[in-house]
Amino acid sequence: MRSPDELVALFRENGRKVTPQRECIFHLLHNNRTHPTAESIHAEVVKRMPSVSLKTVYQTLHELEDMGEISGLDLGTGSVRFDPNQSVHHHLVCTNCHTVGDIYLEIDSLQLASKVLQGFEVGNAEVTFRGLCSDCKRLGNLI
Amino acid sequence: MRSPDELVALFRENGRKVTPQRECIFHLLHNNRTHPTAESIHAEVVKRMPSVSLKTVYQTLHELEDMGEISGLDLGTGSVRFDPNQSVHHHLVCTNCHTVGDIYLEIDSLQLASKVLQGFEVGNAEVTFRGLCSDCKRLGNLI
DNA sequence: CAGTTAGATAACAATTCCTGTAAGTTAAGC
DNA sequence: GCTTAACTTACAGGAATTGTTATCTAACTG
Ligand SMILES: [Mn+2]
Ligand SMILES: [Mn+2]
Ligand SMILES: [Zn+2]
Ligand SMILES: [Zn+2]
């Protein structure tokens, strides 16, 4: 995702309006590696601007997604995780606490023989590893 | 997933009751490669037994899942897909029509160097390919 | 720099997918 | 056949997300 300043310029170029609500969301997403949900972003926004609605947060996140600035990830944790990290990477999902981590993989074997694809045209491949994050693993060992 | 007859025996062994509703669901799942939703199973069930509730379908599917006979897959299509195919495989998801296909992969490179895992303990890896199924690709070319 | 207006916001209702509750029904064991 | 735990159904409820609409405001206009 671009910097908040670049996003402000980009929004204006696209005929979108720049509001304080949106600028706040831009800042909260910048360099954010927590894979936040719309709810968690909203919780941070209202600390600064108490009247902002969850709908506004969803709308801004979806606009950023449509612009290719962030990705919405359905990782099976119950709600969509938003990811401003646009480099090619995959995810580690803790089945206990639902923390999401990044993992950078070179997966040559995902260059698939077309015969196994039966005419399916692959756009992208997502690899999701499920297991225990280091914190949950440590706690699990203590019990 | 086992055959309907084997499931009947297994349910009785486990102290679960075998009802006509459940037997109907067993038959609908047997050799089913469509990755049905609870709703789509329910739609088939009510053709045969009109009074069966969606709750009963969900309950039976979850029991089969708990018993390891089927898997519930969250592939980002909006509702859980149930899969009686218990062999190790991955999925092709059509971003247009939400059809789900199977793909069998040998992924040696998913034997990961522990350094990239940062202490994360991997239970399993799921690979999801998103793109266009052959039908949607053909239609797309016509437009 | 006030006026105009397309677009954004906030409040609230609605939707989708799924789960909880409670009252009636039935399979399985005796 | 009787008992009873398990199952089924109808219906309400919940979580995440989206639709509606009246109000508001950023950005343009003169
Ligand atoms: Mn990520
Ligand atoms: Mn499958
Ligand atoms: Zn964890
Ligand atoms: Zn398709």
PDB file of N, CA, C and O in Angstrom, chain B residues 10-49:
ATOM      1  N   LEU B  10     -21.688 -47.322  11.845  1.00  0.00           N
ATOM      2  CA  LEU B  10     -20.804 -46.512  12.675  1.00  0.00           C
ATOM      3  C   LEU B  10     -21.597 -45.624  13.629  1.00  0.00           C
ATOM      4  O   LEU B  10     -21.248 -45.496  14.810  1.00  0.00           O
ATOM      5  N   PHE B  11     -22.666 -45.023  13.132  1.00  0.00           N
ATOM      6  CA  PHE B  11     -23.499 -44.172  13.985  1.00  0.00           C
ATOM      7  C   PHE B  11     -24.067 -44.999  15.143  1.00  0.00           C
ATOM      8  O   PHE B  11     -24.030 -44.569  16.293  1.00  0.00           O
ATOM      9  N   ARG B  12     -24.546 -46.188  14.843  1.00  0.00           N
ATOM     10  CA  ARG B  12     -25.126 -47.021  15.907  1.00  0.00           C
ATOM     11  C   ARG B  12     -24.053 -47.407  16.918  1.00  0.00           C
ATOM     12  O   ARG B  12     -24.283 -47.346  18.137  1.00  0.00           O
ATOM     13  N   GLU B  13     -22.870 -47.765  16.412  1.00  0.00           N
ATOM     14  CA  GLU B  13     -21.761 -48.107  17.323  1.00  0.00           C
ATOM     15  C   GLU B  13     -21.447 -46.961  18.275  1.00  0.00           C
ATOM     16  O   GLU B  13     -21.114 -47.169  19.435  1.00  0.00           O
ATOM     17  N   ASN B  14     -21.520 -45.733  17.751  1.00  0.00           N
ATOM     18  CA  ASN B  14     -21.193 -44.560  18.558  1.00  0.00           C
ATOM     19  C   ASN B  14     -22.355 -44.098  19.434  1.00  0.00           C
ATOM     20  O   ASN B  14     -22.284 -43.014  20.029  1.00  0.00           O
ATOM     21  N   GLY B  15     -23.442 -44.874  19.463  1.00  0.00           N
ATOM     22  CA  GLY B  15     -24.581 -44.461  20.267  1.00  0.00           C
ATOM     23  C   GLY B  15     -25.385 -43.329  19.661  1.00  0.00           C
ATOM     24  O   GLY B  15     -26.205 -42.712  20.326  1.00  0.00           O
ATOM     25  N   ARG B  16     -25.132 -43.040  18.371  1.00  0.00           N
ATOM     26  CA  ARG B  16     -25.940 -42.025  17.688  1.00  0.00           C
ATOM     27  C   ARG B  16     -27.126 -42.720  17.046  1.00  0.00           C
ATOM     28  O   ARG B  16     -27.052 -43.890  16.657  1.00  0.00           O
ATOM     29  N   LYS B  17     -28.210 -41.998  16.894  1.00  0.00           N
ATOM     30  CA  LYS B  17     -29.385 -42.611  16.300  1.00  0.00           C
ATOM     31  C   LYS B  17     -29.383 -42.433  14.783  1.00  0.00           C
ATOM     32  O   LYS B  17     -28.914 -41.431  14.266  1.00  0.00           O
ATOM     33  N   VAL B  18     -29.893 -43.460  14.123  1.00  0.00           N
ATOM     34  CA  VAL B  18     -29.979 -43.408  12.667  1.00  0.00           C
ATOM     35  C   VAL B  18     -31.423 -43.097  12.299  1.00  0.00           C
ATOM     36  O   VAL B  18     -32.328 -43.857  12.627  1.00  0.00           O
ATOM     37  N   THR B  19     -31.606 -41.966  11.657  1.00  0.00           N
ATOM     38  CA  THR B  19     -32.949 -41.542  11.266  1.00  0.00           C
ATOM     39  C   THR B  19     -33.021 -41.475   9.743  1.00  0.00           C
ATOM     40  O   THR B  19     -31.988 -41.412   9.073  1.00  0.00           O
ATOM     41  N   PRO B  20     -34.230 -41.472   9.208  1.00  0.00           N
ATOM     42  CA  PRO B  20     -34.378 -41.348   7.743  1.00  0.00           C
ATOM     43  C   PRO B  20     -33.720 -40.069   7.223  1.00  0.00           C
ATOM     44  O   PRO B  20     -33.115 -40.075   6.149  1.00  0.00           O
ATOM     45  N   GLN B  21     -33.804 -38.988   8.004  1.00  0.00           N
ATOM     46  CA  GLN B  21     -33.175 -37.731   7.597  1.00  0.00           C
ATOM     47  C   GLN B  21     -31.676 -37.927   7.404  1.00  0.00           C
ATOM     48  O   GLN B  21     -31.092 -37.492   6.406  1.00  0.00           O
ATOM     49  N   ARG B  22     -31.061 -38.594   8.383  1.00  0.00           N
ATOM     50  CA  ARG B  22     -29.619 -38.802   8.306  1.00  0.00           C
ATOM     51  C   ARG B  22     -29.243 -39.722   7.162  1.00  0.00           C
ATOM     52  O   ARG B  22     -28.275 -39.455   6.433  1.00  0.00           O
ATOM     53  N   GLU B  23     -30.008 -40.781   6.989  1.00  0.00           N
ATOM     54  CA  GLU B  23     -29.683 -41.713   5.889  1.00  0.00           C
ATOM     55  C   GLU B  23     -29.777 -41.004   4.544  1.00  0.00           C
ATOM     56  O   GLU B  23     -28.951 -41.228   3.655  1.00  0.00           O
ATOM     57  N   CYS B  24     -30.749 -40.129   4.416  1.00  0.00           N
ATOM     58  CA  CYS B  24     -30.882 -39.370   3.169  1.00  0.00           C
ATOM     59  C   CYS B  24     -29.634 -38.524   2.932  1.00  0.00           C
ATOM     60  O   CYS B  24     -29.105 -38.473   1.812  1.00  0.00           O
ATOM     61  N   ILE B  25     -29.152 -37.884   3.984  1.00  0.00           N
ATOM     62  CA  ILE B  25     -27.950 -37.046   3.858  1.00  0.00           C
ATOM     63  C   ILE B  25     -26.727 -37.900   3.519  1.00  0.00           C
ATOM     64  O   ILE B  25     -25.901 -37.508   2.679  1.00  0.00           O
ATOM     65  N   PHE B  26     -26.622 -39.075   4.144  1.00  0.00           N
ATOM     66  CA  PHE B  26     -25.497 -39.975   3.829  1.00  0.00           C
ATOM     67  C   PHE B  26     -25.479 -40.283   2.334  1.00  0.00           C
ATOM     68  O   PHE B  26     -24.426 -40.236   1.689  1.00  0.00           O
ATOM     69  N   HIS B  27     -26.653 -40.609   1.788  1.00  0.00           N
ATOM     70  CA  HIS B  27     -26.709 -40.962   0.364  1.00  0.00           C
ATOM     71  C   HIS B  27     -26.362 -39.779  -0.531  1.00  0.00           C
ATOM     72  O   HIS B  27     -25.699 -39.933  -1.550  1.00  0.00           O
ATOM     73  N   LEU B  28     -26.825 -38.591  -0.142  1.00  0.00           N
ATOM     74  CA  LEU B  28     -26.536 -37.417  -0.981  1.00  0.00           C
ATOM     75  C   LEU B  28     -25.055 -37.067  -0.981  1.00  0.00           C
ATOM     76  O   LEU B  28     -24.539 -36.525  -1.957  1.00  0.00           O
ATOM     77  N   LEU B  29     -24.364 -37.397   0.106  1.00  0.00           N
ATOM     78  CA  LEU B  29     -22.935 -37.071   0.178  1.00  0.00           C
ATOM     79  C   LEU B  29     -22.064 -38.121  -0.503  1.00  0.00           C
ATOM     80  O   LEU B  29     -20.952 -37.817  -0.939  1.00  0.00           O
ATOM     81  N   HIS B  30     -22.591 -39.352  -0.581  1.00  0.00           N
ATOM     82  CA  HIS B  30     -21.755 -40.443  -1.071  1.00  0.00           C
ATOM     83  C   HIS B  30     -21.305 -40.187  -2.510  1.00  0.00           C
ATOM     84  O   HIS B  30     -22.118 -39.963  -3.402  1.00  0.00           O
ATOM     85  N   ASN B  31     -19.982 -40.229  -2.705  1.00  0.00           N
ATOM     86  CA  ASN B  31     -19.374 -39.983  -4.032  1.00  0.00           C
ATOM     87  C   ASN B  31     -19.713 -38.599  -4.596  1.00  0.00           C
ATOM     88  O   ASN B  31     -19.635 -38.387  -5.804  1.00  0.00           O
ATOM     89  N   ASN B  32     -20.092 -37.681  -3.726  1.00  0.00           N
ATOM     90  CA  ASN B  32     -20.438 -36.339  -4.175  1.00  0.00           C
ATOM     91  C   ASN B  32     -19.162 -35.507  -4.288  1.00  0.00           C
ATOM     92  O   ASN B  32     -18.483 -35.257  -3.295  1.00  0.00           O
ATOM     93  N   ARG B  33     -18.835 -35.068  -5.504  1.00  0.00           N
ATOM     94  CA  ARG B  33     -17.611 -34.286  -5.716  1.00  0.00           C
ATOM     95  C   ARG B  33     -17.927 -32.822  -6.000  1.00  0.00           C
ATOM     96  O   ARG B  33     -17.110 -32.105  -6.548  1.00  0.00           O
ATOM     97  N   THR B  34     -19.128 -32.380  -5.649  1.00  0.00           N
ATOM     98  CA  THR B  34     -19.517 -31.003  -5.968  1.00  0.00           C
ATOM     99  C   THR B  34     -19.176 -29.999  -4.860  1.00  0.00           C
ATOM    100  O   THR B  34     -19.431 -28.817  -5.023  1.00  0.00           O
ATOM    101  N   HIS B  35     -18.634 -30.489  -3.715  1.00  0.00           N
ATOM    102  CA  HIS B  35     -18.359 -29.586  -2.596  1.00  0.00           C
ATOM    103  C   HIS B  35     -19.604 -28.793  -2.236  1.00  0.00           C
ATOM    104  O   HIS B  35     -19.611 -27.564  -2.271  1.00  0.00           O
ATOM    105  N   PRO B  36     -20.688 -29.512  -1.879  1.00  0.00           N
ATOM    106  CA  PRO B  36     -21.961 -28.851  -1.626  1.00  0.00           C
ATOM    107  C   PRO B  36     -21.936 -27.990  -0.367  1.00  0.00           C
ATOM    108  O   PRO B  36     -21.137 -28.215   0.548  1.00  0.00           O
ATOM    109  N   THR B  37     -22.833 -27.021  -0.337  1.00  0.00           N
ATOM    110  CA  THR B  37     -23.063 -26.251   0.889  1.00  0.00           C
ATOM    111  C   THR B  37     -24.166 -26.945   1.684  1.00  0.00           C
ATOM    112  O   THR B  37     -24.875 -27.821   1.157  1.00  0.00           O
ATOM    113  N   ALA B  38     -24.340 -26.530   2.935  1.00  0.00           N
ATOM    114  CA  ALA B  38     -25.451 -27.057   3.733  1.00  0.00           C
ATOM    115  C   ALA B  38     -26.773 -26.744   3.028  1.00  0.00           C
ATOM    116  O   ALA B  38     -27.671 -27.589   2.957  1.00  0.00           O
ATOM    117  N   GLU B  39     -26.874 -25.552   2.487  1.00  0.00           N
ATOM    118  CA  GLU B  39     -28.093 -25.150   1.765  1.00  0.00           C
ATOM    119  C   GLU B  39     -28.365 -26.053   0.568  1.00  0.00           C
ATOM    120  O   GLU B  39     -29.514 -26.430   0.323  1.00  0.00           O
ATOM    121  N   SER B  40     -27.327 -26.381  -0.195  1.00  0.00           N
ATOM    122  CA  SER B  40     -27.568 -27.186  -1.400  1.00  0.00           C
ATOM    123  C   SER B  40     -27.928 -28.617  -1.032  1.00  0.00           C
ATOM    124  O   SER B  40     -28.753 -29.251  -1.697  1.00  0.00           O
ATOM    125  N   ILE B  41     -27.322 -29.145   0.045  1.00  0.00           N
ATOM    126  CA  ILE B  41     -27.727 -30.466   0.532  1.00  0.00           C
ATOM    127  C   ILE B  41     -29.187 -30.413   0.988  1.00  0.00           C
ATOM    128  O   ILE B  41     -30.003 -31.275   0.650  1.00  0.00           O
ATOM    129  N   HIS B  42     -29.514 -29.362   1.729  1.00  0.00           N
ATOM    130  CA  HIS B  42     -30.887 -29.217   2.218  1.00  0.00           C
ATOM    131  C   HIS B  42     -31.884 -29.168   1.059  1.00  0.00           C
ATOM    132  O   HIS B  42     -32.949 -29.807   1.117  1.00  0.00           O
ATOM    133  N   ALA B  43     -31.522 -28.441   0.005  1.00  0.00           N
ATOM    134  CA  ALA B  43     -32.420 -28.351  -1.153  1.00  0.00           C
ATOM    135  C   ALA B  43     -32.704 -29.730  -1.739  1.00  0.00           C
ATOM    136  O   ALA B  43     -33.828 -30.021  -2.168  1.00  0.00           O
ATOM    137  N   GLU B  44     -31.684 -30.606  -1.756  1.00  0.00           N
ATOM    138  CA  GLU B  44     -31.890 -31.968  -2.262  1.00  0.00           C
ATOM    139  C   GLU B  44     -32.704 -32.800  -1.288  1.00  0.00           C
ATOM    140  O   GLU B  44     -33.568 -33.583  -1.700  1.00  0.00           O
ATOM    141  N   VAL B  45     -32.411 -32.627   0.001  1.00  0.00           N
ATOM    142  CA  VAL B  45     -33.129 -33.411   1.013  1.00  0.00           C
ATOM    143  C   VAL B  45     -34.631 -33.134   0.949  1.00  0.00           C
ATOM    144  O   VAL B  45     -35.443 -34.059   0.956  1.00  0.00           O
ATOM    145  N   VAL B  46     -35.003 -31.865   0.864  1.00  0.00           N
ATOM    146  CA  VAL B  46     -36.431 -31.541   0.907  1.00  0.00           C
ATOM    147  C   VAL B  46     -37.188 -32.010  -0.342  1.00  0.00           C
ATOM    148  O   VAL B  46     -38.414 -32.125  -0.296  1.00  0.00           O
ATOM    149  N   LYS B  47     -36.459 -32.300  -1.443  1.00  0.00           N
ATOM    150  CA  LYS B  47     -37.147 -32.913  -2.584  1.00  0.00           C
ATOM    151  C   LYS B  47     -37.705 -34.275  -2.198  1.00  0.00           C
ATOM    152  O   LYS B  47     -38.730 -34.705  -2.718  1.00  0.00           O
ATOM    153  N   ARG B  48     -37.002 -34.960  -1.310  1.00  0.00           N
ATOM    154  CA  ARG B  48     -37.405 -36.300  -0.891  1.00  0.00           C
ATOM    155  C   ARG B  48     -38.212 -36.272   0.402  1.00  0.00           C
ATOM    156  O   ARG B  48     -39.142 -37.052   0.585  1.00  0.00           O
ATOM    157  N   MET B  49     -37.838 -35.366   1.324  1.00  0.00           N
ATOM    158  CA  MET B  49     -38.496 -35.296   2.631  1.00  0.00           C
ATOM    159  C   MET B  49     -38.752 -33.823   2.927  1.00  0.00           C
ATOM    160  O   MET B  49     -37.926 -33.143   3.555  1.00  0.00           O
TER     161      MET B  49
END
